[in-house]
GROMACS .gro file of C-alpha atoms in nm:
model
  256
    1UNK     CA    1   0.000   0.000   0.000
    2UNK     CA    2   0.087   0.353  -0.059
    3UNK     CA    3   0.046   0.696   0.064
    4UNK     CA    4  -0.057   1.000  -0.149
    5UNK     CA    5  -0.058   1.347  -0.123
    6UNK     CA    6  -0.332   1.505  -0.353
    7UNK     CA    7  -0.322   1.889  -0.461
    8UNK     CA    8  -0.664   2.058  -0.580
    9UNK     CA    9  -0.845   2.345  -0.621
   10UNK     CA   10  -1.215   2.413  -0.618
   11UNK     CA   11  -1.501   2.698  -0.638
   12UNK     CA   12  -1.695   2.605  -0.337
   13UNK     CA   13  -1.977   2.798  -0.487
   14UNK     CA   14  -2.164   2.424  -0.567
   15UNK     CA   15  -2.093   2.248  -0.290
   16UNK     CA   16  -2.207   2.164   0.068
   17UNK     CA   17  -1.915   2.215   0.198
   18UNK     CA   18  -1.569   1.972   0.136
   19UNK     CA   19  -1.710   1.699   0.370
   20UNK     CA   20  -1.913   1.424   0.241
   21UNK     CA   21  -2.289   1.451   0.379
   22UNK     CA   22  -2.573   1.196   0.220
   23UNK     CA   23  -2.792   1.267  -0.039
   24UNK     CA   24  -2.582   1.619  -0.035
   25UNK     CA   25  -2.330   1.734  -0.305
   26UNK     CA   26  -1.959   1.777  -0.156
   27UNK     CA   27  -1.645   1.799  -0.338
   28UNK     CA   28  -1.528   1.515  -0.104
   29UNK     CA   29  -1.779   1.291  -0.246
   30UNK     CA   30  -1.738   1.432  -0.644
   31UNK     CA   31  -1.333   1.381  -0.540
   32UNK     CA   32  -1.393   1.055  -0.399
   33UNK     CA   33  -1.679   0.897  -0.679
   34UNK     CA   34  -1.377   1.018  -0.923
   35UNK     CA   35  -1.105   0.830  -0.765
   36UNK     CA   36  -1.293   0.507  -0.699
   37UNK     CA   37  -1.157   0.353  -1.077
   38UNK     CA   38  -0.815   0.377  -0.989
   39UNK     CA   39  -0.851   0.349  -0.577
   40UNK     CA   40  -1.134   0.153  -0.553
   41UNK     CA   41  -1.325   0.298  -0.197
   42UNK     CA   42  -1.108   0.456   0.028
   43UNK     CA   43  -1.117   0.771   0.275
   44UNK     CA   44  -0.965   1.086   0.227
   45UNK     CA   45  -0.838   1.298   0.432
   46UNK     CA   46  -0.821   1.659   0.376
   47UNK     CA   47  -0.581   1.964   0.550
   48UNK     CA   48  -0.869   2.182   0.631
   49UNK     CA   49  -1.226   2.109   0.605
   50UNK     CA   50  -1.435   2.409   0.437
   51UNK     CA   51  -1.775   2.498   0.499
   52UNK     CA   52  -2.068   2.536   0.230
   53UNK     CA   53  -1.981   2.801  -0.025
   54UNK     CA   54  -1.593   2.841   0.068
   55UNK     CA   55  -1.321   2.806  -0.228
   56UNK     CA   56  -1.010   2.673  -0.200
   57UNK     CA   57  -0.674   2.766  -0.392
   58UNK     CA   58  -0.457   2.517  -0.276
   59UNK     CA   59  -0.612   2.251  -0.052
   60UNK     CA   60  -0.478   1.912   0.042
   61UNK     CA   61  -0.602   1.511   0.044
   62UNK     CA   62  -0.459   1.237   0.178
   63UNK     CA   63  -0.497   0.889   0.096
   64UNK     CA   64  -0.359   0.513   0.107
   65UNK     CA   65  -0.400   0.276  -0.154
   66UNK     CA   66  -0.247  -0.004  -0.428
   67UNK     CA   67   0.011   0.202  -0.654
   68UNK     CA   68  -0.087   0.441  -0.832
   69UNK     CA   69   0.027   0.564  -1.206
   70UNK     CA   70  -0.025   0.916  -1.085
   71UNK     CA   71   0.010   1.083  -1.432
   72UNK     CA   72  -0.226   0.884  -1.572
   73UNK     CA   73  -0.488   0.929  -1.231
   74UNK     CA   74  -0.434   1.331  -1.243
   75UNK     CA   75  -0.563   1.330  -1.619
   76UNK     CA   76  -0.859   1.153  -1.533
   77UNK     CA   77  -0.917   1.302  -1.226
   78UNK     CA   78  -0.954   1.657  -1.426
   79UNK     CA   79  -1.174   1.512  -1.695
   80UNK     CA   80  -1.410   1.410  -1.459
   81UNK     CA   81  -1.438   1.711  -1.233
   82UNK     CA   82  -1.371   2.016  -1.446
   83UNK     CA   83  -1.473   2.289  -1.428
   84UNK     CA   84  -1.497   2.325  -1.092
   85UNK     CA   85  -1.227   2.105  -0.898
   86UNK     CA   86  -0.845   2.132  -1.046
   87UNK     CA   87  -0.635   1.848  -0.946
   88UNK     CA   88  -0.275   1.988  -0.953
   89UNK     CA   89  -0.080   1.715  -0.875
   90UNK     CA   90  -0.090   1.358  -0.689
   91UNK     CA   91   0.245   1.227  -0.498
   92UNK     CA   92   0.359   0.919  -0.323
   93UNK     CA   93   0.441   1.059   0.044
   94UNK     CA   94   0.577   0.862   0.319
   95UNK     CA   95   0.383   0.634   0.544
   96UNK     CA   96   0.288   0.830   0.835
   97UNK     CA   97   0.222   1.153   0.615
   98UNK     CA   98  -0.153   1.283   0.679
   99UNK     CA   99  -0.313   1.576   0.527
  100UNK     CA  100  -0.456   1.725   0.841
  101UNK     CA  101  -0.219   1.585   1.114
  102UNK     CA  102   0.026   1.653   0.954
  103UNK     CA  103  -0.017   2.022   0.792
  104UNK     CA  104   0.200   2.278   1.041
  105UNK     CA  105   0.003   2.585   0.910
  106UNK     CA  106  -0.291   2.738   0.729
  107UNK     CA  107  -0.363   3.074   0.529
  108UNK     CA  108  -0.714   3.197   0.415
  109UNK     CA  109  -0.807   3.496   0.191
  110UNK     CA  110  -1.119   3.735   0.245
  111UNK     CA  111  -1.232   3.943  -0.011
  112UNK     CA  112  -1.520   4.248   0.015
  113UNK     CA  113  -1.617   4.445  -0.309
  114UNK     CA  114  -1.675   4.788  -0.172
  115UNK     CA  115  -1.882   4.927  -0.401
  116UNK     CA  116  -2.166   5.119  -0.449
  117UNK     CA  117  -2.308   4.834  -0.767
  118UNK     CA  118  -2.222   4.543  -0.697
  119UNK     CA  119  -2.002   4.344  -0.969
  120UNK     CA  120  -2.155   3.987  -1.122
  121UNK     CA  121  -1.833   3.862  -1.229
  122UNK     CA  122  -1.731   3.840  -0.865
  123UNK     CA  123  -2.020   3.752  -0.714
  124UNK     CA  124  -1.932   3.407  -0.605
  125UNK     CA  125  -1.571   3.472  -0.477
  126UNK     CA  126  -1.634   3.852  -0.279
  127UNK     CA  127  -1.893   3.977  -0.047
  128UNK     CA  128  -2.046   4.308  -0.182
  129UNK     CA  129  -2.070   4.580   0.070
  130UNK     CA  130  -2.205   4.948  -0.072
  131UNK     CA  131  -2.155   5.120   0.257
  132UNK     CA  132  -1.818   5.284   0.296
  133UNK     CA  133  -1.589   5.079   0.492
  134UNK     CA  134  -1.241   5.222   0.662
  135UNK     CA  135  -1.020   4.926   0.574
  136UNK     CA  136  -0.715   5.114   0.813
  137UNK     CA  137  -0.954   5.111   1.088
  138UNK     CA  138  -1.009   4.749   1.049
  139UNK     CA  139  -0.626   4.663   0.962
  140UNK     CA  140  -0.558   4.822   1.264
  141UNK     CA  141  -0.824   4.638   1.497
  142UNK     CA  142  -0.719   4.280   1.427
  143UNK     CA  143  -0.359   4.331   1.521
  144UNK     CA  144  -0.470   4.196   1.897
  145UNK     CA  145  -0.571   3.872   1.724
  146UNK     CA  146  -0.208   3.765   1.652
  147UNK     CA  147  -0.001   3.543   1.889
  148UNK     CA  148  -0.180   3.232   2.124
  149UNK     CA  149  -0.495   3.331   2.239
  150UNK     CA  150  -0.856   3.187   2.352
  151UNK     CA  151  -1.059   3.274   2.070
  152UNK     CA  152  -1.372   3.169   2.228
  153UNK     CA  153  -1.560   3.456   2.114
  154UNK     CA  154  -1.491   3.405   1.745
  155UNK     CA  155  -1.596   3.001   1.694
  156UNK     CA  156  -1.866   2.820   1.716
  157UNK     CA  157  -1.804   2.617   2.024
  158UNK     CA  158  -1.769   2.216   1.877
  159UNK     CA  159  -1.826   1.985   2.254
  160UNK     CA  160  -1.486   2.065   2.489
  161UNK     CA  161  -1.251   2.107   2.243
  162UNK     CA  162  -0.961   2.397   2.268
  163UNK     CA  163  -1.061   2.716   2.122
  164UNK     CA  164  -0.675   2.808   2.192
  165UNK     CA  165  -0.522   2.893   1.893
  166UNK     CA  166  -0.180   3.063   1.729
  167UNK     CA  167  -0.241   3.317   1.470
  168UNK     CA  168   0.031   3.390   1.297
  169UNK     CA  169  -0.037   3.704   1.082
  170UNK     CA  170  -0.361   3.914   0.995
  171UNK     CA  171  -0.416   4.223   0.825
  172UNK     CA  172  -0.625   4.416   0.586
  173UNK     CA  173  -0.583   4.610   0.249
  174UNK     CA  174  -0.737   4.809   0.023
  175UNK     CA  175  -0.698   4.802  -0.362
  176UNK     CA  176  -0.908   5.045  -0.556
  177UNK     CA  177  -1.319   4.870  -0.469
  178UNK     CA  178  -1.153   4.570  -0.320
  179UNK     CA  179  -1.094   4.545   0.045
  180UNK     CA  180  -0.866   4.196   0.153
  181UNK     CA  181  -0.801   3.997   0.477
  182UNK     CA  182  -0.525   3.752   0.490
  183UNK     CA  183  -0.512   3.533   0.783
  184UNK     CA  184  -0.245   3.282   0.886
  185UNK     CA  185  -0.240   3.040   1.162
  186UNK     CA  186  -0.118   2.697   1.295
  187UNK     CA  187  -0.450   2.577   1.257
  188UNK     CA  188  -0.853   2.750   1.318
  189UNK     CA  189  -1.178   2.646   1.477
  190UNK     CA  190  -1.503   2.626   1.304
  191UNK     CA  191  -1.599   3.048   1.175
  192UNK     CA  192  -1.302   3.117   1.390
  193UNK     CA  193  -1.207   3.350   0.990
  194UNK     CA  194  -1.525   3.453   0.899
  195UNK     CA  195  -1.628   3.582   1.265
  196UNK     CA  196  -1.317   3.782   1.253
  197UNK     CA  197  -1.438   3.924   0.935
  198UNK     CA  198  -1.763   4.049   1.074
  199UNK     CA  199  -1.640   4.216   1.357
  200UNK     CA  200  -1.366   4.407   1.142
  201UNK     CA  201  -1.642   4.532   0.890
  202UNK     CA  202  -1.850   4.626   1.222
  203UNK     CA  203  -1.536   4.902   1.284
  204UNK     CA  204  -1.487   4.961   0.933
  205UNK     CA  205  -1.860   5.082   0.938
  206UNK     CA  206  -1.800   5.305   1.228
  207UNK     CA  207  -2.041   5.045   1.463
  208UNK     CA  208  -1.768   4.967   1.695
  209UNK     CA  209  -1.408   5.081   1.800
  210UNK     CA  210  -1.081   4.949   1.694
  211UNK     CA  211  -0.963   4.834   2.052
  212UNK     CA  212  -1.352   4.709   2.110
  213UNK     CA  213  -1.152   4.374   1.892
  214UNK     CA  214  -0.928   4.310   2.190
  215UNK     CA  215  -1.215   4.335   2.462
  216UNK     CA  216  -1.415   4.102   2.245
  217UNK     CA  217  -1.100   3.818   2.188
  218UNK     CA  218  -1.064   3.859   2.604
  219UNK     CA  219  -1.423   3.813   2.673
  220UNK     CA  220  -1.399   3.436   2.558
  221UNK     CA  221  -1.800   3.507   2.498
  222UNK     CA  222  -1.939   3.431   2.161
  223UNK     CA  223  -2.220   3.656   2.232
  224UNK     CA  224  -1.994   3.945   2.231
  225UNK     CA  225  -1.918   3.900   1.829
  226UNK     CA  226  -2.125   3.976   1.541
  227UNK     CA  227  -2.215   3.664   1.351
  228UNK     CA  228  -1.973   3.555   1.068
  229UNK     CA  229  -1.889   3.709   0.755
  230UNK     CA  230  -2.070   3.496   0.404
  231UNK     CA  231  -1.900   3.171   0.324
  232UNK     CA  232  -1.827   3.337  -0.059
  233UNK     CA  233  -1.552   3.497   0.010
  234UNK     CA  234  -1.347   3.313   0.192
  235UNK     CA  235  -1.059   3.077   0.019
  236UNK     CA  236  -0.794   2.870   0.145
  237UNK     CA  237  -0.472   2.959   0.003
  238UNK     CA  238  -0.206   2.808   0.177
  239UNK     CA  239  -0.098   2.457   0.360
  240UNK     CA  240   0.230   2.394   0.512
  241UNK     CA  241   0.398   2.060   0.605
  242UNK     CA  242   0.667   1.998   0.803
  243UNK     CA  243   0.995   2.265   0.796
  244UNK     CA  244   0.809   2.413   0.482
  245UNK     CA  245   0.721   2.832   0.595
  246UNK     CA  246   0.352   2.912   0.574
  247UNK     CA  247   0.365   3.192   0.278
  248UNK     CA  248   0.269   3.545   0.402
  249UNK     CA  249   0.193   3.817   0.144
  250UNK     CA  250   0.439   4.088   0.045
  251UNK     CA  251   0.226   4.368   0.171
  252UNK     CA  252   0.209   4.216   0.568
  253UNK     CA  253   0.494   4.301   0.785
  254UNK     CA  254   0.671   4.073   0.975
  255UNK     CA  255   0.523   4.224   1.243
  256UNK     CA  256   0.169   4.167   1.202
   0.00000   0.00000   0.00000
């Protein structure tokens, strides 16, 4: 048997979310009815799992099976699931190699079209806001968010599991109508990103203060935050494995 690390990308825009759920489309079970040929049924195991509506850049499977010609499995793979899964690539890994154990890191993308009209050819990958939003005002309120913290008050709450987590970066931008959130972290809990996101519009609207972020992320109480930002546009860009650095974008110091 043999080990394999599988590279794809997808437009969540179709699915239920990556994780297979009866009777439901998921791009686990479109990924998995497309392998069976060559793998015949096995599980997959995926780096982070993405909610209903959520794309996904660079995501990563795991599975074990007989050999594989991988050339020959990536070609059919992309036959059957264009347009809207990509598989980039399929390699043997070694034995104890597992897509979400494994993974040291995570990075995810938010994207807001501030704009008065909204734009169709986006409409699937940004959330449209027409109010004006102060994007340094909510650059500077997430700064609080990086290092270990509780982040109680930004996740939905899954039985006793830790809510402790290590962000690793955060910050906003604006380009021009497009305001952009790029998040990395060791690993996230369930709306952990896009509860972060609706909070920071709630200052870039004026509706709360910058340092009202830090009270929040100390009050541990999920109460205190403002819902969660639409699934849309949120992507996963990044996974990293072992001594591999997470990749941060140019325009986020160090620092942040």
């Amino acid at each position: 048997m043999a080990t394999y690390r599988l590279d794809l990308a997808y437009d969540g825009s179709s699915f239920h979310g990556f994780a297979r759920q009866p009777d439901l489309r998921t791009v686990q079970g479109d990924l998995e009815a497309a392998l069976a040929p060559w793998t015949g049924s096995v599980g997959t195991y995926v780096a982070g799992r993405t909610d209903r509506g959520v794309h996904a850049t660079e995501q990563v499977v795991s599975f074990t099976c007989e050999p594989l010609d991988t050339e020959r499995v990536v070609r059919s793979l992309n036959a059957q699931l264009a347009p809207e899964i990509a598989v980039h690539a399929i390699r043997e890994m070694d034995p104890g190699f597992h897509a979400r154990f494994s993974a040291t890191g995570r990075a995810y993308r938010y994207r807001i079209h501030n704009a008065p009209v909204h734009d169709p050819f986006r409409a699937s990958v940004a959330w449209n806001l027409d109010v004006p939003l102060d994007s340094e005002a909510m650059d500077a309120c997430v700064k609080p968010l990086v290092g270990e913290h509780d982040f109680a008050a930004f996740c939905r709450r899954q039985g006793d599991r830790s809510l402790v987590r290590r962000v690793l970066w955060v910050g906003w931008r604006r380009t021009h109508e497009d305001i952009e959130m790029s998040i990395g972290a060791q690993s996230f809990c369930h709306q952990m990103v896009r509860s972060i996101v609706a909070v920071s519009v709630e200052v870039g609207r004026g509706r709360l203060a910058v340092a009202d972020v830090a009270s929040i992320l100390r009050s541990r109480d999920r109460t205190t935050a403002k819902g969660a930002a639409p699934a849309h546009g949120l992507t996963l860009v990044a996974v990293s494995y072992g001594d591999d650095e997470l990749p941060r974008p140019g325009w986020i110091p160090e620092t942040s």
